Amino acid sequence: MAIEKVKAYFQAYNMEERIRELDQSCATVQLAAEALGCEAGRIAKTLSFLVDGKAILIVTAGDVKIDNAKYKKQFGVKAKMLSKEQVVEMIGHAVGGVCPFAVNEEVGVFLDESLRKFETVFPACGSSNSLIQLTIPELEKFSKYSSWIDVCKAPVTVN
């Protein structure tokens, strides 16, 4: 199970105790935000795409969406998300628990600028009911990210 891989990964840093496994699902941004009682933006959602035949992950704030024009400018191709089957095979985690930790070796990880507005964020940890609270410097360290990118639209605010 992917949660076990993520726990083993964080064990190397003596941080496995910080992983939280909830009684309810946190497989979506909305469910995770409700379970934690926090704003949706602080849920660090990890999206998986295919670029030149290789899987990449983009970690974004939970309240934003990919901007197709920005994505194409960044990667030179139209955004193409992986299928559920491809996610498991190419990333090593299932949809609902995808995270930038303990992923398959060849997966590239990118952090979106939308995350920088938060002191801490909550990425998943390999299952649909797990997460960990990390500071942005911790997210950088443990995700082994390639670079910061700007590929999201600004969140829509409702008054």
CSV table of N, CA and C in Angstrom, one decimal:
chain,number,residue,atom,x,y,z
A,1,MET,N,0.8,-1.2,0.0
A,1,MET,CA,0.0,0.0,0.0
A,1,MET,C,0.9,1.3,0.0
A,2,ALA,N,0.4,2.3,-0.7
A,2,ALA,CA,1.2,3.5,-0.8
A,2,ALA,C,1.4,4.2,0.5
A,3,ILE,N,0.5,4.2,1.4
A,3,ILE,CA,0.6,4.8,2.7
A,3,ILE,C,1.8,4.2,3.4
A,4,GLU,N,2.0,3.0,3.3
A,4,GLU,CA,3.2,2.3,3.9
A,4,GLU,C,4.5,2.8,3.3
A,5,LYS,N,4.5,3.0,2.0
A,5,LYS,CA,5.7,3.5,1.4
A,5,LYS,C,6.0,4.9,1.9
A,6,VAL,N,5.0,5.7,2.0
A,6,VAL,CA,5.2,7.1,2.5
A,6,VAL,C,5.6,7.1,3.9
A,7,LYS,N,5.0,6.3,4.8
A,7,LYS,CA,5.5,6.2,6.2
A,7,LYS,C,6.9,5.8,6.2
A,8,ALA,N,7.4,4.8,5.4
A,8,ALA,CA,8.8,4.4,5.4
A,8,ALA,C,9.7,5.5,5.0
A,9,TYR,N,9.2,6.3,4.0
A,9,TYR,CA,9.9,7.4,3.4
A,9,TYR,C,10.2,8.5,4.6
A,10,PHE,N,9.1,8.8,5.3
A,10,PHE,CA,9.2,9.8,6.3
A,10,PHE,C,10.0,9.3,7.6
A,11,GLN,N,10.0,8.0,7.7
A,11,GLN,CA,10.7,7.3,8.9
A,11,GLN,C,12.2,7.7,8.8
A,12,ALA,N,12.7,7.7,7.6
A,12,ALA,CA,14.1,8.1,7.4
A,12,ALA,C,14.4,9.5,7.9
A,13,TYR,N,13.4,10.3,8.0
A,13,TYR,CA,13.6,11.7,8.6
A,13,TYR,C,13.0,11.8,10.0
A,14,ASN,N,12.7,10.7,10.6
A,14,ASN,CA,12.0,10.7,11.9
A,14,ASN,C,10.8,11.5,11.9
A,15,MET,N,10.0,11.5,10.9
A,15,MET,CA,8.8,12.3,10.8
A,15,MET,C,7.5,11.5,10.5
A,16,GLU,N,7.6,10.2,10.5
A,16,GLU,CA,6.4,9.4,10.2
A,16,GLU,C,5.3,9.6,11.2
A,17,GLU,N,5.6,10.0,12.5
A,17,GLU,CA,4.6,10.3,13.5
A,17,GLU,C,3.8,11.5,13.1
A,18,ARG,N,4.2,12.4,12.2
A,18,ARG,CA,3.5,13.5,11.8
A,18,ARG,C,2.4,13.2,10.8
A,19,ILE,N,2.4,12.0,10.2
A,19,ILE,CA,1.4,11.6,9.2
A,19,ILE,C,0.1,11.4,10.0
A,20,ARG,N,-1.0,12.0,9.5
A,20,ARG,CA,-2.3,11.8,10.2
A,20,ARG,C,-3.1,10.9,9.3
A,21,GLU,N,-3.7,9.9,9.9
A,21,GLU,CA,-4.7,9.0,9.2
A,21,GLU,C,-6.1,9.3,9.8
A,22,LEU,N,-7.0,9.9,9.1
A,22,LEU,CA,-8.3,10.3,9.6
A,22,LEU,C,-9.3,9.1,9.4
A,23,ASP,N,-10.4,9.2,10.2
A,23,ASP,CA,-11.4,8.3,10.1
A,23,ASP,C,-12.3,8.5,8.8
A,24,GLN,N,-12.3,9.7,8.4
A,24,GLN,CA,-13.1,10.0,7.2
A,24,GLN,C,-12.2,10.2,6.0
A,25,SER,N,-12.7,10.1,4.8
A,25,SER,CA,-12.0,10.4,3.6
A,25,SER,C,-11.5,11.8,3.4
A,26,CYS,N,-10.4,12.0,2.9
A,26,CYS,CA,-9.9,13.3,2.6
A,26,CYS,C,-9.3,13.3,1.2
A,27,ALA,N,-10.0,12.5,0.3
A,27,ALA,CA,-9.6,12.2,-1.1
A,27,ALA,C,-9.7,13.4,-2.0
A,28,THR,N,-10.6,14.4,-1.6
A,28,THR,CA,-10.7,15.6,-2.4
A,28,THR,C,-10.4,16.8,-1.5
A,29,VAL,N,-10.1,17.9,-2.2
A,29,VAL,CA,-9.8,19.1,-1.5
A,29,VAL,C,-10.9,19.5,-0.5
A,30,GLN,N,-12.1,19.4,-1.0
A,30,GLN,CA,-13.3,19.8,-0.1
A,30,GLN,C,-13.4,18.9,1.1
A,31,LEU,N,-13.3,17.6,0.9
A,31,LEU,CA,-13.3,16.6,2.0
A,31,LEU,C,-12.2,16.9,3.0
A,32,ALA,N,-11.0,17.1,2.5
A,32,ALA,CA,-9.8,17.3,3.4
A,32,ALA,C,-10.0,18.6,4.2
A,33,ALA,N,-10.4,19.7,3.5
A,33,ALA,CA,-10.6,21.0,4.2
A,33,ALA,C,-11.7,20.9,5.3
A,34,GLU,N,-12.8,20.1,5.0
A,34,GLU,CA,-13.8,20.0,6.0
A,34,GLU,C,-13.3,19.1,7.2
A,35,ALA,N,-12.6,18.1,6.9
A,35,ALA,CA,-12.1,17.2,8.0
A,35,ALA,C,-11.1,18.0,8.9
A,36,LEU,N,-10.3,18.9,8.3
A,36,LEU,CA,-9.3,19.6,9.1
A,36,LEU,C,-9.8,20.9,9.6
A,37,GLY,N,-11.0,21.4,9.1
A,37,GLY,CA,-11.5,22.7,9.5
A,37,GLY,C,-10.6,23.8,9.0
A,38,CYS,N,-10.1,23.7,7.8
A,38,CYS,CA,-9.2,24.8,7.3
A,38,CYS,C,-9.7,25.2,5.9
A,39,GLU,N,-9.1,26.3,5.4
A,39,GLU,CA,-9.5,26.8,4.1
A,39,GLU,C,-9.0,25.8,3.0
A,40,ALA,N,-9.7,25.7,1.9
A,40,ALA,CA,-9.4,24.8,0.9
A,40,ALA,C,-8.0,25.0,0.3
A,41,GLY,N,-7.6,26.2,0.2
A,41,GLY,CA,-6.3,26.6,-0.4
A,41,GLY,C,-5.1,25.9,0.3
A,42,ARG,N,-5.2,25.6,1.6
A,42,ARG,CA,-4.1,25.0,2.4
A,42,ARG,C,-4.0,23.5,2.1
A,43,ILE,N,-5.0,22.9,1.4
A,43,ILE,CA,-4.8,21.5,1.0
A,43,ILE,C,-3.9,21.5,-0.2
A,44,ALA,N,-2.8,20.9,-0.1
A,44,ALA,CA,-1.8,20.8,-1.2
A,44,ALA,C,-2.2,19.7,-2.1
A,45,LYS,N,-2.9,20.0,-3.2
A,45,LYS,CA,-3.3,18.9,-4.1
A,45,LYS,C,-2.2,18.6,-5.1
A,46,THR,N,-2.1,17.3,-5.4
A,46,THR,CA,-1.0,16.9,-6.3
A,46,THR,C,-1.6,16.3,-7.5
A,47,LEU,N,-1.4,17.0,-8.6
A,47,LEU,CA,-2.0,16.6,-9.9
A,47,LEU,C,-0.9,15.9,-10.8
A,48,SER,N,-1.3,14.9,-11.5
A,48,SER,CA,-0.4,14.1,-12.3
A,48,SER,C,-0.7,14.3,-13.8
A,49,PHE,N,0.4,14.6,-14.5
A,49,PHE,CA,0.3,14.9,-16.0
A,49,PHE,C,1.3,14.0,-16.7
A,50,LEU,N,1.1,14.0,-18.0
A,50,LEU,CA,2.1,13.3,-18.9
A,50,LEU,C,2.7,14.4,-19.8
A,51,VAL,N,4.0,14.4,-19.8
A,51,VAL,CA,4.8,15.3,-20.6
A,51,VAL,C,5.9,14.5,-21.3
A,52,ASP,N,5.8,14.5,-22.6
A,52,ASP,CA,6.8,13.8,-23.4
A,52,ASP,C,7.0,12.3,-23.0
A,53,GLY,N,5.9,11.7,-22.7
A,53,GLY,CA,5.9,10.3,-22.3
A,53,GLY,C,6.3,10.0,-20.8
A,54,LYS,N,6.5,11.1,-20.1
A,54,LYS,CA,7.0,10.9,-18.7
A,54,LYS,C,5.9,11.5,-17.7
A,55,ALA,N,5.8,10.9,-16.6
A,55,ALA,CA,4.9,11.5,-15.6
A,55,ALA,C,5.5,12.6,-14.8
A,56,ILE,N,4.7,13.6,-14.6
A,56,ILE,CA,5.1,14.7,-13.7
A,56,ILE,C,4.0,15.0,-12.7
A,57,LEU,N,4.4,15.5,-11.5
A,57,LEU,CA,3.4,15.9,-10.5
A,57,LEU,C,3.6,17.4,-10.3
A,58,ILE,N,2.4,18.1,-10.2
A,58,ILE,CA,2.4,19.5,-9.9
A,58,ILE,C,1.6,19.6,-8.6
A,59,VAL,N,2.2,20.2,-7.6
A,59,VAL,CA,1.6,20.4,-6.3
A,59,VAL,C,1.1,21.8,-6.3
A,60,THR,N,-0.2,22.0,-6.1
A,60,THR,CA,-0.8,23.3,-6.1
A,60,THR,C,-1.6,23.6,-4.8
A,61,ALA,N,-2.0,24.8,-4.6
A,61,ALA,CA,-2.9,25.1,-3.6
A,61,ALA,C,-4.3,24.5,-3.9
A,62,GLY,N,-5.1,24.1,-3.0
A,62,GLY,CA,-6.3,23.4,-3.2
A,62,GLY,C,-7.4,24.3,-3.9
A,63,ASP,N,-7.2,25.6,-3.8
A,63,ASP,CA,-8.3,26.5,-4.3
A,63,ASP,C,-8.0,27.0,-5.7
A,64,VAL,N,-7.1,26.4,-6.4
A,64,VAL,CA,-6.8,26.9,-7.8
A,64,VAL,C,-6.9,25.8,-8.8
A,65,LYS,N,-7.0,26.2,-10.1
A,65,LYS,CA,-7.1,25.3,-11.2
A,65,LYS,C,-5.9,25.6,-12.2
A,66,ILE,N,-5.6,24.6,-12.9
A,66,ILE,CA,-4.5,24.7,-13.9
A,66,ILE,C,-4.9,25.7,-15.0
A,67,ASP,N,-4.1,26.6,-15.4
A,67,ASP,CA,-4.3,27.6,-16.5
A,67,ASP,C,-3.6,26.9,-17.7
A,68,ASN,N,-4.4,26.5,-18.7
A,68,ASN,CA,-3.9,25.8,-19.8
A,68,ASN,C,-2.8,26.6,-20.6
A,69,ALA,N,-3.0,27.9,-20.7
A,69,ALA,CA,-2.0,28.7,-21.5
A,69,ALA,C,-0.7,28.7,-20.7
A,70,LYS,N,-0.8,28.9,-19.4
A,70,LYS,CA,0.5,29.0,-18.6
A,70,LYS,C,1.2,27.6,-18.6
A,71,TYR,N,0.4,26.5,-18.6
A,71,TYR,CA,0.9,25.2,-18.6
A,71,TYR,C,1.7,24.9,-19.9
A,72,LYS,N,1.0,25.3,-21.0
A,72,LYS,CA,1.6,25.1,-22.3
A,72,LYS,C,2.9,25.9,-22.5
A,73,LYS,N,2.9,27.1,-21.9
A,73,LYS,CA,4.1,27.9,-22.0
A,73,LYS,C,5.2,27.3,-21.2
A,74,GLN,N,4.9,26.7,-20.0
A,74,GLN,CA,5.9,26.1,-19.1
A,74,GLN,C,6.5,24.8,-19.7
A,75,PHE,N,5.6,24.0,-20.2
A,75,PHE,CA,6.0,22.6,-20.6
A,75,PHE,C,6.1,22.4,-22.1
A,76,GLY,N,5.6,23.3,-22.9
A,76,GLY,CA,5.6,23.2,-24.4
A,76,GLY,C,4.6,22.3,-25.0
A,77,VAL,N,3.7,21.7,-24.1
A,77,VAL,CA,2.6,20.8,-24.6
A,77,VAL,C,1.3,21.2,-23.9
A,78,LYS,N,0.2,20.7,-24.5
A,78,LYS,CA,-1.1,20.9,-23.9
A,78,LYS,C,-1.2,20.0,-22.6
A,79,ALA,N,-1.8,20.5,-21.6
A,79,ALA,CA,-2.0,19.7,-20.3
A,79,ALA,C,-2.8,18.4,-20.6
A,80,LYS,N,-2.2,17.3,-20.2
A,80,LYS,CA,-2.8,16.0,-20.4
A,80,LYS,C,-2.6,15.2,-19.1
A,81,MET,N,-3.7,15.1,-18.3
A,81,MET,CA,-3.7,14.4,-17.1
A,81,MET,C,-3.6,12.9,-17.3
A,82,LEU,N,-3.0,12.2,-16.3
A,82,LEU,CA,-2.9,10.7,-16.4
A,82,LEU,C,-4.2,10.1,-16.1
A,83,SER,N,-4.5,8.9,-16.6
A,83,SER,CA,-5.7,8.2,-16.3
A,83,SER,C,-5.5,7.6,-14.9
A,84,LYS,N,-6.5,7.1,-14.3
A,84,LYS,CA,-6.4,6.5,-12.9
A,84,LYS,C,-5.4,5.3,-13.0
A,85,GLU,N,-5.4,4.5,-14.1
A,85,GLU,CA,-4.5,3.4,-14.2
A,85,GLU,C,-3.1,3.9,-14.4
A,86,GLN,N,-2.9,4.9,-15.2
A,86,GLN,CA,-1.5,5.4,-15.4
A,86,GLN,C,-1.0,6.0,-14.1
A,87,VAL,N,-1.8,6.7,-13.3
A,87,VAL,CA,-1.4,7.2,-12.0
A,87,VAL,C,-0.7,6.2,-11.1
A,88,VAL,N,-1.5,5.1,-11.0
A,88,VAL,CA,-0.9,4.0,-10.1
A,88,VAL,C,0.4,3.4,-10.7
A,89,GLU,N,0.4,3.2,-12.0
A,89,GLU,CA,1.5,2.6,-12.7
A,89,GLU,C,2.7,3.5,-12.7
A,90,MET,N,2.5,4.8,-13.1
A,90,MET,CA,3.6,5.7,-13.3
A,90,MET,C,4.1,6.5,-12.1
A,91,ILE,N,3.1,6.7,-11.2
A,91,ILE,CA,3.4,7.5,-10.0
A,91,ILE,C,3.7,6.6,-8.8
A,92,GLY,N,2.9,5.6,-8.6
A,92,GLY,CA,3.1,4.7,-7.5
A,92,GLY,C,2.1,4.9,-6.4
A,93,HIS,N,1.1,5.8,-6.6
A,93,HIS,CA,0.0,6.0,-5.6
A,93,HIS,C,-1.3,6.0,-6.4
A,94,ALA,N,-2.4,5.8,-5.7
A,94,ALA,CA,-3.7,5.8,-6.4
A,94,ALA,C,-4.3,7.2,-6.3
A,95,VAL,N,-5.2,7.5,-7.2
A,95,VAL,CA,-5.9,8.8,-7.2
A,95,VAL,C,-6.7,8.9,-5.8
A,96,GLY,N,-6.6,10.0,-5.2
A,96,GLY,CA,-7.2,10.3,-3.9
A,96,GLY,C,-6.1,10.3,-2.8
A,97,GLY,N,-5.0,9.7,-3.1
A,97,GLY,CA,-3.9,9.7,-2.2
A,97,GLY,C,-2.6,10.1,-2.8
A,98,VAL,N,-2.6,10.6,-4.0
A,98,VAL,CA,-1.4,11.0,-4.7
A,98,VAL,C,-0.7,12.1,-4.0
A,99,CYS,N,0.6,12.0,-3.8
A,99,CYS,CA,1.4,12.9,-3.1
A,99,CYS,C,2.8,12.9,-3.7
A,100,PRO,N,3.6,14.0,-3.4
A,100,PRO,CA,4.9,14.0,-4.0
A,100,PRO,C,6.0,13.3,-3.2
A,101,PHE,N,5.6,12.3,-2.3
A,101,PHE,CA,6.6,11.6,-1.5
A,101,PHE,C,6.5,10.1,-1.9
A,102,ALA,N,7.7,9.5,-1.9
A,102,ALA,CA,7.8,8.1,-2.2
A,102,ALA,C,7.2,7.7,-3.5
A,103,VAL,N,7.5,8.6,-4.5
A,103,VAL,CA,7.0,8.3,-5.8
A,103,VAL,C,8.0,7.5,-6.6
A,104,ASN,N,7.6,7.0,-7.8
A,104,ASN,CA,8.5,6.3,-8.6
A,104,ASN,C,9.7,7.2,-9.0
A,105,GLU,N,10.9,6.6,-9.2
A,105,GLU,CA,12.1,7.3,-9.4
A,105,GLU,C,12.1,8.4,-10.5
A,106,GLU,N,11.5,8.1,-11.6
A,106,GLU,CA,11.6,9.0,-12.8
A,106,GLU,C,10.5,10.1,-12.8
A,107,VAL,N,9.7,10.2,-11.8
A,107,VAL,CA,8.7,11.2,-11.7
A,107,VAL,C,9.2,12.6,-11.4
A,108,GLY,N,8.9,13.6,-12.2
A,108,GLY,CA,9.4,14.9,-11.9
A,108,GLY,C,8.3,15.6,-11.0
A,109,VAL,N,8.8,16.4,-10.0
A,109,VAL,CA,7.9,17.1,-9.1
A,109,VAL,C,8.1,18.6,-9.2
A,110,PHE,N,7.0,19.3,-9.4
A,110,PHE,CA,7.0,20.8,-9.5
A,110,PHE,C,6.1,21.4,-8.4
A,111,LEU,N,6.5,22.5,-7.8
A,111,LEU,CA,5.6,23.2,-6.9
A,111,LEU,C,5.1,24.4,-7.5
A,112,ASP,N,3.8,24.7,-7.4
A,112,ASP,CA,3.2,25.8,-8.0
A,112,ASP,C,3.2,27.0,-7.1
A,113,GLU,N,3.4,28.2,-7.6
A,113,GLU,CA,3.5,29.5,-6.9
A,113,GLU,C,2.3,29.7,-6.0
A,114,SER,N,1.2,29.1,-6.3
A,114,SER,CA,0.0,29.3,-5.5
A,114,SER,C,0.1,28.8,-4.0
A,115,LEU,N,1.1,28.0,-3.8
A,115,LEU,CA,1.4,27.5,-2.4
A,115,LEU,C,2.1,28.5,-1.6
A,116,ARG,N,2.8,29.4,-2.2
A,116,ARG,CA,3.7,30.3,-1.4
A,116,ARG,C,2.9,31.3,-0.5
A,117,LYS,N,1.6,31.4,-0.6
A,117,LYS,CA,0.8,32.3,0.2
A,117,LYS,C,0.5,31.7,1.6
A,118,PHE,N,0.9,30.5,1.8
A,118,PHE,CA,0.6,29.8,3.0
A,118,PHE,C,1.9,29.4,3.8
A,119,GLU,N,1.8,29.5,5.1
A,119,GLU,CA,2.9,29.1,6.0
A,119,GLU,C,3.0,27.6,6.0
A,120,THR,N,1.9,26.9,6.2
A,120,THR,CA,1.9,25.4,6.2
A,120,THR,C,0.8,25.0,5.2
A,121,VAL,N,1.0,23.8,4.7
A,121,VAL,CA,0.0,23.1,3.8
A,121,VAL,C,-0.2,21.7,4.2
A,122,PHE,N,-1.2,21.0,3.6
A,122,PHE,CA,-1.5,19.6,4.0
A,122,PHE,C,-1.5,18.8,2.7
A,123,PRO,N,-0.4,18.2,2.3
A,123,PRO,CA,-0.5,17.2,1.2
A,123,PRO,C,-0.9,15.8,1.7
A,124,ALA,N,-1.5,15.0,0.8
A,124,ALA,CA,-1.8,13.7,1.1
A,124,ALA,C,-0.6,12.8,1.4
A,125,CYS,N,-0.8,11.6,1.8
A,125,CYS,CA,0.4,10.7,2.2
A,125,CYS,C,0.2,9.3,1.6
A,126,GLY,N,-0.4,9.2,0.4
A,126,GLY,CA,-0.5,7.9,-0.2
A,126,GLY,C,-1.8,7.2,-0.1
A,127,SER,N,-2.7,7.7,0.7
A,127,SER,CA,-4.0,7.0,0.8
A,127,SER,C,-5.1,8.1,0.9
A,128,SER,N,-6.4,7.7,0.7
A,128,SER,CA,-7.4,8.7,0.6
A,128,SER,C,-7.8,9.3,2.0
A,129,ASN,N,-7.2,8.8,3.1
A,129,ASN,CA,-7.5,9.4,4.4
A,129,ASN,C,-6.3,9.8,5.2
A,130,SER,N,-5.2,10.1,4.5
A,130,SER,CA,-3.9,10.4,5.1
A,130,SER,C,-3.4,11.8,4.7
A,131,LEU,N,-2.7,12.5,5.5
A,131,LEU,CA,-2.1,13.8,5.2
A,131,LEU,C,-1.1,14.1,6.2
A,132,ILE,N,-0.3,15.1,5.9
A,132,ILE,CA,0.7,15.6,6.8
A,132,ILE,C,0.8,17.2,6.7
A,133,GLN,N,1.0,17.8,7.8
A,133,GLN,CA,1.1,19.3,7.7
A,133,GLN,C,2.6,19.6,7.6
A,134,LEU,N,2.9,20.4,6.6
A,134,LEU,CA,4.3,20.8,6.3
A,134,LEU,C,4.4,22.3,6.1
A,135,THR,N,5.6,22.8,6.5
A,135,THR,CA,5.9,24.2,6.1
A,135,THR,C,6.3,24.1,4.7
A,136,ILE,N,6.3,25.3,4.0
A,136,ILE,CA,6.8,25.3,2.6
A,136,ILE,C,8.2,24.8,2.5
A,137,PRO,N,9.2,25.3,3.3
A,137,PRO,CA,10.5,24.7,3.2
A,137,PRO,C,10.5,23.2,3.4
A,138,GLU,N,9.7,22.6,4.3
A,138,GLU,CA,9.6,21.2,4.5
A,138,GLU,C,9.1,20.5,3.2
A,139,LEU,N,8.0,21.1,2.6
A,139,LEU,CA,7.5,20.6,1.4
A,139,LEU,C,8.6,20.6,0.3
A,140,GLU,N,9.3,21.6,0.2
A,140,GLU,CA,10.4,21.7,-0.8
A,140,GLU,C,11.4,20.5,-0.5
A,141,LYS,N,11.8,20.3,0.7
A,141,LYS,CA,12.8,19.3,1.1
A,141,LYS,C,12.3,17.9,0.8
A,142,PHE,N,11.1,17.6,1.3
A,142,PHE,CA,10.6,16.2,1.2
A,142,PHE,C,10.0,15.8,-0.1
A,143,SER,N,9.6,16.8,-0.9
A,143,SER,CA,9.0,16.5,-2.2
A,143,SER,C,10.2,16.3,-3.2
A,144,LYS,N,11.4,16.7,-2.9
A,144,LYS,CA,12.5,16.7,-3.8
A,144,LYS,C,12.1,17.3,-5.2
A,145,TYR,N,11.5,18.5,-5.1
A,145,TYR,CA,11.0,19.1,-6.3
A,145,TYR,C,12.1,19.6,-7.2
A,146,SER,N,11.7,19.7,-8.5
A,146,SER,CA,12.6,20.2,-9.5
A,146,SER,C,12.7,21.7,-9.5
A,147,SER,N,11.5,22.4,-9.5
A,147,SER,CA,11.5,23.8,-9.5
A,147,SER,C,10.1,24.4,-9.1
A,148,TRP,N,10.0,25.6,-8.8
A,148,TRP,CA,8.8,26.4,-8.6
A,148,TRP,C,8.3,26.8,-10.0
A,149,ILE,N,7.0,26.7,-10.2
A,149,ILE,CA,6.4,27.1,-11.5
A,149,ILE,C,5.2,27.9,-11.2
A,150,ASP,N,4.7,28.5,-12.3
A,150,ASP,CA,3.4,29.3,-12.2
A,150,ASP,C,2.5,28.8,-13.3
A,151,VAL,N,1.6,27.8,-13.0
A,151,VAL,CA,0.8,27.3,-14.0
A,151,VAL,C,-0.7,27.3,-13.6
A,152,CYS,N,-1.1,28.1,-12.6
A,152,CYS,CA,-2.5,28.1,-12.1
A,152,CYS,C,-3.1,29.4,-12.3
A,153,LYS,N,-4.4,29.4,-12.4
A,153,LYS,CA,-5.3,30.6,-12.4
A,153,LYS,C,-5.4,31.0,-11.0
A,154,ALA,N,-5.6,32.3,-10.8
A,154,ALA,CA,-5.9,32.9,-9.5
A,154,ALA,C,-7.2,32.3,-9.0
A,155,PRO,N,-7.3,32.0,-7.7
A,155,PRO,CA,-8.6,31.5,-7.2
A,155,PRO,C,-9.8,32.4,-7.4
A,156,VAL,N,-10.9,31.9,-7.6
A,156,VAL,CA,-12.1,32.7,-7.8
A,156,VAL,C,-12.7,33.0,-6.4
A,157,THR,N,-12.9,34.2,-6.0
A,157,THR,CA,-13.5,34.6,-4.7
A,157,THR,C,-14.9,34.9,-4.9
A,158,VAL,N,-15.7,34.4,-4.0
A,158,VAL,CA,-17.2,34.7,-4.0
A,158,VAL,C,-17.5,35.6,-2.9
A,159,ASN,N,-18.2,36.7,-3.2
A,159,ASN,CA,-18.5,37.7,-2.2
A,159,ASN,C,-19.9,37.5,-1.7
